Amino acid sequence: MPAWSFHIKLASEVSAVLNLDEQEKNLFILSNLIPDIKSGFLIPMDKPVWSKYSHYYIYKDELSLPDLEKYKNIYWDKNDIISTGVYCHILLDYYLNNLLKEDYFIYNEDNIITGMKTLNGIFYGDRPSCIKFKHKNFNLIAQWLGVENKFSFPKQNIDIKTDDGIYTITPRDIELTEQWIFEHYKNPKSEFPQNELITEKGIDKFFKDSKEFVLNHIKFYKLFYLIKRGIVNS
């Protein structure tokens, strides 16, 4: 999954296209982070939610992808900002994971990851090693994106439906999310970081293409909000 700054940047850009007001934008950005909040990887949790359920994954091979059709058909309320924000999160995860699968990871004849293509060659390793290598490089870029780091999200219980039932994001979870963002993104890097996977031009293309991918999938929600704002006629 991409770092939270990736999700915040994309959510901010999508909210501008949707013409959300400040209150709606705040809730939309929070919703774009929800699948990771209970993971236990970023914020300590007594009862973490397995990513299979929080991200609606299909486990088919070494690189899982969210089941976009299932989420769209079962869990997405096209008139609801929270379920749309969650959808945007898993769409970005899908886009990045599929990009890695198609353009970066190297597989053997048994479809097992054996390495990654880099800017200057190949990094050899098994899946855990390659995932760690990917995180190391993308986390450098995450510190450069310069996203907003001071949020005051609405403090409310948010129930999220999954194949495993419902889990709840609590006001305390939301406070910890605000604190995590503030601490980790308060000192953005001024220059594009040296890394082994992607150039600055490449990351610009990534955001352009991923935004188009997300907007194409939430076009019904986009239309709903543009009608609501009186920008297009119903």
PDB file of N, CA and C in Angstrom, residues 92-153:
ATOM      1  N   LEU A  92      -6.538   3.399  -5.260  1.00  0.00           N
ATOM      2  CA  LEU A  92      -5.128   3.794  -5.361  1.00  0.00           C
ATOM      3  C   LEU A  92      -4.217   2.614  -5.033  1.00  0.00           C
ATOM      4  N   ASP A  93      -4.585   1.830  -4.009  1.00  0.00           N
ATOM      5  CA  ASP A  93      -3.802   0.632  -3.693  1.00  0.00           C
ATOM      6  C   ASP A  93      -3.777  -0.325  -4.882  1.00  0.00           C
ATOM      7  N   TYR A  94      -4.935  -0.504  -5.501  1.00  0.00           N
ATOM      8  CA  TYR A  94      -5.029  -1.385  -6.666  1.00  0.00           C
ATOM      9  C   TYR A  94      -4.120  -0.866  -7.787  1.00  0.00           C
ATOM     10  N   TYR A  95      -4.214   0.431  -8.048  1.00  0.00           N
ATOM     11  CA  TYR A  95      -3.441   1.010  -9.144  1.00  0.00           C
ATOM     12  C   TYR A  95      -1.937   0.807  -8.918  1.00  0.00           C
ATOM     13  N   LEU A  96      -1.475   1.095  -7.695  1.00  0.00           N
ATOM     14  CA  LEU A  96      -0.046   0.956  -7.413  1.00  0.00           C
ATOM     15  C   LEU A  96       0.374  -0.510  -7.451  1.00  0.00           C
ATOM     16  N   ASN A  97      -0.391  -1.388  -6.799  1.00  0.00           N
ATOM     17  CA  ASN A  97      -0.009  -2.795  -6.775  1.00  0.00           C
ATOM     18  C   ASN A  97       0.009  -3.400  -8.179  1.00  0.00           C
ATOM     19  N   ASN A  98      -0.951  -2.997  -8.995  1.00  0.00           N
ATOM     20  CA  ASN A  98      -0.983  -3.517 -10.360  1.00  0.00           C
ATOM     21  C   ASN A  98       0.188  -2.977 -11.180  1.00  0.00           C
ATOM     22  N   LEU A  99       0.543  -1.710 -10.934  1.00  0.00           N
ATOM     23  CA  LEU A  99       1.711  -1.127 -11.605  1.00  0.00           C
ATOM     24  C   LEU A  99       2.975  -1.882 -11.221  1.00  0.00           C
ATOM     25  N   LEU A 100       3.113  -2.179  -9.932  1.00  0.00           N
ATOM     26  CA  LEU A 100       4.270  -2.942  -9.468  1.00  0.00           C
ATOM     27  C   LEU A 100       4.289  -4.331 -10.101  1.00  0.00           C
ATOM     28  N   LYS A 101       3.129  -4.944 -10.149  1.00  0.00           N
ATOM     29  CA  LYS A 101       3.009  -6.293 -10.695  1.00  0.00           C
ATOM     30  C   LYS A 101       3.386  -6.335 -12.171  1.00  0.00           C
ATOM     31  N   GLU A 102       2.921  -5.327 -12.918  1.00  0.00           N
ATOM     32  CA  GLU A 102       3.124  -5.331 -14.367  1.00  0.00           C
ATOM     33  C   GLU A 102       4.490  -4.790 -14.786  1.00  0.00           C
ATOM     34  N   ASP A 103       4.996  -3.776 -14.069  1.00  0.00           N
ATOM     35  CA  ASP A 103       6.176  -3.050 -14.555  1.00  0.00           C
ATOM     36  C   ASP A 103       7.435  -3.200 -13.703  1.00  0.00           C
ATOM     37  N   TYR A 104       7.303  -3.716 -12.478  1.00  0.00           N
ATOM     38  CA  TYR A 104       8.467  -3.733 -11.586  1.00  0.00           C
ATOM     39  C   TYR A 104       8.887  -5.126 -11.136  1.00  0.00           C
ATOM     40  N   PHE A 105       7.947  -5.914 -10.622  1.00  0.00           N
ATOM     41  CA  PHE A 105       8.318  -7.213 -10.079  1.00  0.00           C
ATOM     42  C   PHE A 105       8.710  -8.196 -11.174  1.00  0.00           C
ATOM     43  N   ILE A 106       9.673  -9.011 -10.856  1.00  0.00           N
ATOM     44  CA  ILE A 106      10.140 -10.066 -11.749  1.00  0.00           C
ATOM     45  C   ILE A 106       9.697 -11.401 -11.160  1.00  0.00           C
ATOM     46  N   TYR A 107       9.147 -12.261 -12.011  1.00  0.00           N
ATOM     47  CA  TYR A 107       8.609 -13.542 -11.559  1.00  0.00           C
ATOM     48  C   TYR A 107       9.335 -14.701 -12.243  1.00  0.00           C
ATOM     49  N   ASN A 108       9.411 -15.831 -11.544  1.00  0.00           N
ATOM     50  CA  ASN A 108       9.935 -17.035 -12.182  1.00  0.00           C
ATOM     51  C   ASN A 108       8.804 -17.805 -12.861  1.00  0.00           C
ATOM     52  N   GLU A 109       9.095 -18.985 -13.368  1.00  0.00           N
ATOM     53  CA  GLU A 109       8.091 -19.750 -14.109  1.00  0.00           C
ATOM     54  C   GLU A 109       6.939 -20.221 -13.225  1.00  0.00           C
ATOM     55  N   ASP A 110       7.140 -20.216 -11.914  1.00  0.00           N
ATOM     56  CA  ASP A 110       6.077 -20.600 -10.982  1.00  0.00           C
ATOM     57  C   ASP A 110       5.304 -19.396 -10.447  1.00  0.00           C
ATOM     58  N   ASN A 111       5.526 -18.232 -11.070  1.00  0.00           N
ATOM     59  CA  ASN A 111       4.856 -16.986 -10.682  1.00  0.00           C
ATOM     60  C   ASN A 111       5.243 -16.536  -9.277  1.00  0.00           C
ATOM     61  N   ILE A 112       6.475 -16.820  -8.892  1.00  0.00           N
ATOM     62  CA  ILE A 112       7.025 -16.406  -7.602  1.00  0.00           C
ATOM     63  C   ILE A 112       7.936 -15.211  -7.827  1.00  0.00           C
ATOM     64  N   ILE A 113       7.801 -14.182  -6.994  1.00  0.00           N
ATOM     65  CA  ILE A 113       8.626 -12.981  -7.121  1.00  0.00           C
ATOM     66  C   ILE A 113      10.083 -13.314  -6.813  1.00  0.00           C
ATOM     67  N   THR A 114      10.969 -12.886  -7.732  1.00  0.00           N
ATOM     68  CA  THR A 114      12.408 -13.127  -7.547  1.00  0.00           C
ATOM     69  C   THR A 114      13.223 -11.836  -7.576  1.00  0.00           C
ATOM     70  N   GLY A 115      12.559 -10.707  -7.820  1.00  0.00           N
ATOM     71  CA  GLY A 115      13.293  -9.452  -7.862  1.00  0.00           C
ATOM     72  C   GLY A 115      12.422  -8.307  -8.338  1.00  0.00           C
ATOM     73  N   MET A 116      13.056  -7.137  -8.455  1.00  0.00           N
ATOM     74  CA  MET A 116      12.382  -5.931  -8.935  1.00  0.00           C
ATOM     75  C   MET A 116      13.282  -5.189  -9.908  1.00  0.00           C
ATOM     76  N   LYS A 117      12.658  -4.654 -10.953  1.00  0.00           N
ATOM     77  CA  LYS A 117      13.390  -3.772 -11.853  1.00  0.00           C
ATOM     78  C   LYS A 117      13.601  -2.436 -11.150  1.00  0.00           C
ATOM     79  N   THR A 118      14.790  -1.878 -11.260  1.00  0.00           N
ATOM     80  CA  THR A 118      15.117  -0.592 -10.663  1.00  0.00           C
ATOM     81  C   THR A 118      15.505   0.390 -11.759  1.00  0.00           C
ATOM     82  N   LEU A 119      15.805   1.610 -11.378  1.00  0.00           N
ATOM     83  CA  LEU A 119      16.217   2.606 -12.365  1.00  0.00           C
ATOM     84  C   LEU A 119      17.541   2.237 -13.020  1.00  0.00           C
ATOM     85  N   ASN A 120      18.366   1.479 -12.296  1.00  0.00           N
ATOM     86  CA  ASN A 120      19.700   1.184 -12.809  1.00  0.00           C
ATOM     87  C   ASN A 120      19.999  -0.301 -12.962  1.00  0.00           C
ATOM     88  N   GLY A 121      18.980  -1.133 -12.833  1.00  0.00           N
ATOM     89  CA  GLY A 121      19.249  -2.562 -12.958  1.00  0.00           C
ATOM     90  C   GLY A 121      18.161  -3.401 -12.326  1.00  0.00           C
ATOM     91  N   ILE A 122      18.568  -4.378 -11.521  1.00  0.00           N
ATOM     92  CA  ILE A 122      17.630  -5.299 -10.882  1.00  0.00           C
ATOM     93  C   ILE A 122      18.010  -5.483  -9.420  1.00  0.00           C
ATOM     94  N   PHE A 123      16.990  -5.450  -8.558  1.00  0.00           N
ATOM     95  CA  PHE A 123      17.160  -5.828  -7.159  1.00  0.00           C
ATOM     96  C   PHE A 123      16.656  -7.256  -7.028  1.00  0.00           C
ATOM     97  N   TYR A 124      17.519  -8.176  -6.597  1.00  0.00           N
ATOM     98  CA  TYR A 124      17.130  -9.575  -6.476  1.00  0.00           C
ATOM     99  C   TYR A 124      16.699  -9.876  -5.046  1.00  0.00           C
ATOM    100  N   GLY A 125      15.601 -10.612  -4.923  1.00  0.00           N
ATOM    101  CA  GLY A 125      15.125 -10.996  -3.606  1.00  0.00           C
ATOM    102  C   GLY A 125      13.758 -11.648  -3.687  1.00  0.00           C
ATOM    103  N   ASP A 126      13.338 -12.261  -2.585  1.00  0.00           N
ATOM    104  CA  ASP A 126      12.016 -12.870  -2.541  1.00  0.00           C
ATOM    105  C   ASP A 126      10.967 -11.794  -2.268  1.00  0.00           C
ATOM    106  N   ARG A 127       9.714 -12.215  -2.150  1.00  0.00           N
ATOM    107  CA  ARG A 127       8.628 -11.246  -1.972  1.00  0.00           C
ATOM    108  C   ARG A 127       8.848 -10.341  -0.765  1.00  0.00           C
ATOM    109  N   PRO A 128       9.115 -10.871   0.454  1.00  0.00           N
ATOM    110  CA  PRO A 128       9.317  -9.968   1.602  1.00  0.00           C
ATOM    111  C   PRO A 128      10.445  -8.964   1.384  1.00  0.00           C
ATOM    112  N   SER A 129      11.528  -9.421   0.767  1.00  0.00           N
ATOM    113  CA  SER A 129      12.660  -8.516   0.515  1.00  0.00           C
ATOM    114  C   SER A 129      12.278  -7.425  -0.475  1.00  0.00           C
ATOM    115  N   CYS A 130      11.531  -7.791  -1.514  1.00  0.00           N
ATOM    116  CA  CYS A 130      11.122  -6.812  -2.529  1.00  0.00           C
ATOM    117  C   CYS A 130      10.102  -5.820  -1.970  1.00  0.00           C
ATOM    118  N   ILE A 131       9.184  -6.302  -1.144  1.00  0.00           N
ATOM    119  CA  ILE A 131       8.203  -5.402  -0.524  1.00  0.00           C
ATOM    120  C   ILE A 131       8.919  -4.413   0.386  1.00  0.00           C
ATOM    121  N   LYS A 132       9.886  -4.893   1.158  1.00  0.00           N
ATOM    122  CA  LYS A 132      10.670  -4.009   2.033  1.00  0.00           C
ATOM    123  C   LYS A 132      11.445  -2.988   1.211  1.00  0.00           C
ATOM    124  N   PHE A 133      12.021  -3.432   0.105  1.00  0.00           N
ATOM    125  CA  PHE A 133      12.772  -2.548  -0.796  1.00  0.00           C
ATOM    126  C   PHE A 133      11.843  -1.490  -1.392  1.00  0.00           C
ATOM    127  N   LYS A 134      10.653  -1.914  -1.803  1.00  0.00           N
ATOM    128  CA  LYS A 134       9.663  -0.970  -2.351  1.00  0.00           C
ATOM    129  C   LYS A 134       9.271   0.066  -1.307  1.00  0.00           C
ATOM    130  N   HIS A 135       8.974  -0.392  -0.094  1.00  0.00           N
ATOM    131  CA  HIS A 135       8.578   0.537   0.979  1.00  0.00           C
ATOM    132  C   HIS A 135       9.688   1.548   1.269  1.00  0.00           C
ATOM    133  N   LYS A 136      10.928   1.080   1.298  1.00  0.00           N
ATOM    134  CA  LYS A 136      12.056   1.969   1.590  1.00  0.00           C
ATOM    135  C   LYS A 136      12.118   3.111   0.582  1.00  0.00           C
ATOM    136  N   ASN A 137      11.946   2.794  -0.677  1.00  0.00           N
ATOM    137  CA  ASN A 137      12.042   3.802  -1.729  1.00  0.00           C
ATOM    138  C   ASN A 137      10.824   4.719  -1.770  1.00  0.00           C
ATOM    139  N   PHE A 138       9.633   4.144  -1.665  1.00  0.00           N
ATOM    140  CA  PHE A 138       8.433   4.974  -1.712  1.00  0.00           C
ATOM    141  C   PHE A 138       8.272   5.824  -0.454  1.00  0.00           C
ATOM    142  N   ASN A 139       8.799   5.364   0.675  1.00  0.00           N
ATOM    143  CA  ASN A 139       8.736   6.178   1.886  1.00  0.00           C
ATOM    144  C   ASN A 139       9.619   7.426   1.780  1.00  0.00           C
ATOM    145  N   LEU A 140      10.688   7.346   1.006  1.00  0.00           N
ATOM    146  CA  LEU A 140      11.498   8.534   0.759  1.00  0.00           C
ATOM    147  C   LEU A 140      10.675   9.576  -0.002  1.00  0.00           C
ATOM    148  N   ILE A 141       9.931   9.123  -0.995  1.00  0.00           N
ATOM    149  CA  ILE A 141       9.098  10.026  -1.791  1.00  0.00           C
ATOM    150  C   ILE A 141       7.952  10.572  -0.955  1.00  0.00           C
ATOM    151  N   ALA A 142       7.435   9.751  -0.056  1.00  0.00           N
ATOM    152  CA  ALA A 142       6.319  10.172   0.795  1.00  0.00           C
ATOM    153  C   ALA A 142       6.673  11.411   1.613  1.00  0.00           C
ATOM    154  N   GLN A 143       7.932  11.522   2.013  1.00  0.00           N
ATOM    155  CA  GLN A 143       8.371  12.668   2.805  1.00  0.00           C
ATOM    156  C   GLN A 143       8.565  13.926   1.960  1.00  0.00           C
ATOM    157  N   TRP A 144       8.560  13.764   0.661  1.00  0.00           N
ATOM    158  CA  TRP A 144       8.799  14.888  -0.252  1.00  0.00           C
ATOM    159  C   TRP A 144       7.506  15.505  -0.765  1.00  0.00           C
ATOM    160  N   LEU A 145       6.393  14.804  -0.682  1.00  0.00           N
ATOM    161  CA  LEU A 145       5.162  15.249  -1.323  1.00  0.00           C
ATOM    162  C   LEU A 145       4.608  16.556  -0.742  1.00  0.00           C
ATOM    163  N   GLY A 146       4.954  16.866   0.475  1.00  0.00           N
ATOM    164  CA  GLY A 146       4.566  18.159   1.054  1.00  0.00           C
ATOM    165  C   GLY A 146       3.068  18.322   1.274  1.00  0.00           C
ATOM    166  N   VAL A 147       2.414  17.257   1.714  1.00  0.00           N
ATOM    167  CA  VAL A 147       0.969  17.334   1.946  1.00  0.00           C
ATOM    168  C   VAL A 147       0.674  18.097   3.230  1.00  0.00           C
ATOM    169  N   GLU A 148      -0.560  18.542   3.340  1.00  0.00           N
ATOM    170  CA  GLU A 148      -1.011  19.182   4.575  1.00  0.00           C
ATOM    171  C   GLU A 148      -0.832  18.197   5.727  1.00  0.00           C
ATOM    172  N   ASN A 149      -0.398  18.706   6.889  1.00  0.00           N
ATOM    173  CA  ASN A 149      -0.182  17.784   8.008  1.00  0.00           C
ATOM    174  C   ASN A 149      -0.997  18.150   9.250  1.00  0.00           C
ATOM    175  N   LYS A 150      -1.778  19.215   9.185  1.00  0.00           N
ATOM    176  CA  LYS A 150      -2.620  19.602  10.322  1.00  0.00           C
ATOM    177  C   LYS A 150      -4.085  19.444   9.941  1.00  0.00           C
ATOM    178  N   PHE A 151      -4.715  18.444  10.526  1.00  0.00           N
ATOM    179  CA  PHE A 151      -6.116  18.184  10.240  1.00  0.00           C
ATOM    180  C   PHE A 151      -6.934  18.187  11.522  1.00  0.00           C
ATOM    181  N   SER A 152      -8.170  18.592  11.389  1.00  0.00           N
ATOM    182  CA  SER A 152      -9.130  18.444  12.474  1.00  0.00           C
ATOM    183  C   SER A 152     -10.319  17.688  11.900  1.00  0.00           C
ATOM    184  N   PHE A 153     -10.180  16.362  11.887  1.00  0.00           N
ATOM    185  CA  PHE A 153     -11.213  15.520  11.314  1.00  0.00           C
ATOM    186  C   PHE A 153     -12.423  15.449  12.245  1.00  0.00           C
TER     187      PHE A 153
END
